[in-house]
Amino acid sequence: MKNRLEEIRKQRGLKQEELAAALEVSRQTIGSLENGRYNPSIILAYKIAHYFQMKVEEIFIYEEEKS
Amino acid sequence: MKNRLEEIRKQRGLKQEELAAALEVSRQTIGSLENGRYNPSIILAYKIAHYFQMKVEEIFIYEEEKS
DNA sequence: TACATATGTCAAGCATACTTTCCATAAGTA
DNA sequence: TACTTATGGAAAGTATGCTTGACATATGTA
């Protein structure tokens, strides 16, 4: 699972901390997602997509056969 | 988070066990998703959508403010 | 009745998502 | 230099997703 979080966040001129606050998660969670340390829960993925007014699949890109 | 898993599975004439095998998860996981005991990981949500050739958001319906 | 099939659900255990706390590093500025 | 801001990331703890194994119930059929 790849994601375009860092790209989209920067497009919007947001700091990790600001995005984290808006989504009610920790700054470390945002950093960990951006750097691929883990995948978001489906709930968080939806919150992110909703916040950016995008589709989940526009932000999180599934790559077959990888966990 | 609601989902249309049971409805879609039955439309396709599949048993829980058959769907589970196709997705490489346990039958209990499918049952638990259908009965709302927990939400899928984003990986499993994508596998399910891919299997049914649908969008994630057509199957899993986000309800604001609920975990 | 007896047996098979499909589903519901629990319990224990492991893996992963997310938290808080902490420290490091890089870039900008006084 | 010294200080601030933004980010990276480790460590330990909690919550949730998923597993296997077990048992229950409902339905259909011999």
PDB file of N, CA, C and O (backbone and C1' of nucleotides) in Angstrom, chain B residues 25-26 28-29 38 40-41, chain D residues 17-23:
ATOM      1  N   VAL B  25      -8.569 -15.312   3.838  1.00  0.00           N
ATOM      2  CA  VAL B  25      -8.799 -15.020   5.253  1.00  0.00           C
ATOM      3  C   VAL B  25      -9.685 -16.138   5.805  1.00  0.00           C
ATOM      4  O   VAL B  25     -10.145 -16.998   5.057  1.00  0.00           O
ATOM      5  N   SER B  26      -9.911 -16.111   7.097  1.00  0.00           N
ATOM      6  CA  SER B  26     -10.716 -17.169   7.705  1.00  0.00           C
ATOM      7  C   SER B  26     -12.213 -16.889   7.526  1.00  0.00           C
ATOM      8  O   SER B  26     -12.617 -15.741   7.317  1.00  0.00           O
ATOM      9  N   GLN B  28     -14.314 -16.970   9.813  1.00  0.00           N
ATOM     10  CA  GLN B  28     -14.728 -16.135  10.946  1.00  0.00           C
ATOM     11  C   GLN B  28     -14.516 -14.655  10.662  1.00  0.00           C
ATOM     12  O   GLN B  28     -15.286 -13.810  11.131  1.00  0.00           O
ATOM     13  N   THR B  29     -13.480 -14.348   9.918  1.00  0.00           N
ATOM     14  CA  THR B  29     -13.240 -12.944   9.568  1.00  0.00           C
ATOM     15  C   THR B  29     -14.389 -12.410   8.719  1.00  0.00           C
ATOM     16  O   THR B  29     -14.924 -11.325   8.990  1.00  0.00           O
ATOM     17  N   TYR B  38     -16.184  -6.122  13.832  1.00  0.00           N
ATOM     18  CA  TYR B  38     -15.072  -5.179  13.655  1.00  0.00           C
ATOM     19  C   TYR B  38     -14.978  -4.723  12.210  1.00  0.00           C
ATOM     20  O   TYR B  38     -15.664  -5.272  11.339  1.00  0.00           O
ATOM     21  N   PRO B  40     -12.679  -4.008   8.689  1.00  0.00           N
ATOM     22  CA  PRO B  40     -11.517  -4.643   8.057  1.00  0.00           C
ATOM     23  C   PRO B  40     -10.296  -3.725   8.118  1.00  0.00           C
ATOM     24  O   PRO B  40     -10.446  -2.512   8.257  1.00  0.00           O
ATOM     25  N   SER B  41      -9.127  -4.291   7.989  1.00  0.00           N
ATOM     26  CA  SER B  41      -7.934  -3.475   7.726  1.00  0.00           C
ATOM     27  C   SER B  41      -8.124  -2.869   6.333  1.00  0.00           C
ATOM     28  O   SER B  41      -8.936  -3.350   5.538  1.00  0.00           O
TER      29      SER B  41
ATOM     30  P    DG D  17     -10.982  -3.172  14.207  1.00  0.00           P
ATOM     31  O5'  DG D  17     -10.025  -4.238  13.493  1.00  0.00           O
ATOM     32  C5'  DG D  17      -8.938  -3.775  12.702  1.00  0.00           C
ATOM     33  C4'  DG D  17      -8.125  -4.965  12.202  1.00  0.00           C
ATOM     34  C3'  DG D  17      -8.916  -6.041  11.474  1.00  0.00           C
ATOM     35  O3'  DG D  17      -8.081  -6.480  10.398  1.00  0.00           O
ATOM     36  C1'  DG D  17      -7.819  -7.004  13.322  1.00  0.00           C
ATOM     37  P    DC D  18      -8.678  -7.416   9.213  1.00  0.00           P
ATOM     38  O5'  DC D  18      -8.306  -8.882   9.729  1.00  0.00           O
ATOM     39  C5'  DC D  18      -6.949  -9.322   9.620  1.00  0.00           C
ATOM     40  C4'  DC D  18      -6.770 -10.616  10.351  1.00  0.00           C
ATOM     41  C3'  DC D  18      -7.751 -11.748   9.993  1.00  0.00           C
ATOM     42  O3'  DC D  18      -7.079 -12.722   9.195  1.00  0.00           O
ATOM     43  C1'  DC D  18      -7.211 -11.666  12.317  1.00  0.00           C
ATOM     44  P    DT D  19      -7.726 -14.175   8.921  1.00  0.00           P
ATOM     45  O5'  DT D  19      -7.060 -15.116  10.030  1.00  0.00           O
ATOM     46  C5'  DT D  19      -5.642 -15.208  10.118  1.00  0.00           C
ATOM     47  C4'  DT D  19      -5.266 -16.185  11.218  1.00  0.00           C
ATOM     48  C3'  DT D  19      -6.049 -17.496  11.158  1.00  0.00           C
ATOM     49  O3'  DT D  19      -5.239 -18.536  10.636  1.00  0.00           O
ATOM     50  C1'  DT D  19      -6.060 -16.574  13.367  1.00  0.00           C
ATOM     51  P    DT D  20      -5.954 -19.920  10.278  1.00  0.00           P
ATOM     52  O5'  DT D  20      -6.057 -20.688  11.676  1.00  0.00           O
ATOM     53  C5'  DT D  20      -4.886 -20.992  12.408  1.00  0.00           C
ATOM     54  C4'  DT D  20      -5.275 -21.671  13.718  1.00  0.00           C
ATOM     55  C3'  DT D  20      -6.126 -22.933  13.543  1.00  0.00           C
ATOM     56  O3'  DT D  20      -5.593 -23.954  14.370  1.00  0.00           O
ATOM     57  C1'  DT D  20      -7.240 -21.406  14.982  1.00  0.00           C
ATOM     58  P    DG D  21      -6.138 -25.454  14.249  1.00  0.00           P
ATOM     59  O5'  DG D  21      -7.195 -25.517  15.436  1.00  0.00           O
ATOM     60  C5'  DG D  21      -6.818 -25.108  16.735  1.00  0.00           C
ATOM     61  C4'  DG D  21      -8.020 -25.167  17.653  1.00  0.00           C
ATOM     62  C3'  DG D  21      -8.975 -26.341  17.380  1.00  0.00           C
ATOM     63  O3'  DG D  21      -9.241 -27.012  18.596  1.00  0.00           O
ATOM     64  C1'  DG D  21     -10.168 -24.301  17.458  1.00  0.00           C
ATOM     65  P    DA D  22     -10.049 -28.397  18.610  1.00  0.00           P
ATOM     66  O5'  DA D  22     -11.441 -27.977  19.274  1.00  0.00           O
ATOM     67  C5'  DA D  22     -11.416 -27.183  20.456  1.00  0.00           C
ATOM     68  C4'  DA D  22     -12.767 -26.506  20.638  1.00  0.00           C
ATOM     69  C3'  DA D  22     -13.968 -27.429  20.436  1.00  0.00           C
ATOM     70  O3'  DA D  22     -14.485 -27.811  21.711  1.00  0.00           O
ATOM     71  C1'  DA D  22     -14.297 -25.229  19.508  1.00  0.00           C
ATOM     72  P    DC D  23     -15.649 -28.909  21.786  1.00  0.00           P
ATOM     73  O5'  DC D  23     -17.009 -28.075  21.691  1.00  0.00           O
ATOM     74  C5'  DC D  23     -17.224 -26.995  22.595  1.00  0.00           C
ATOM     75  C4'  DC D  23     -18.410 -26.182  22.127  1.00  0.00           C
ATOM     76  C3'  DC D  23     -19.667 -27.011  21.807  1.00  0.00           C
ATOM     77  O3'  DC D  23     -20.754 -26.499  22.544  1.00  0.00           O
ATOM     78  C1'  DC D  23     -19.227 -25.461  20.100  1.00  0.00           C
TER      79       DC D  23
END
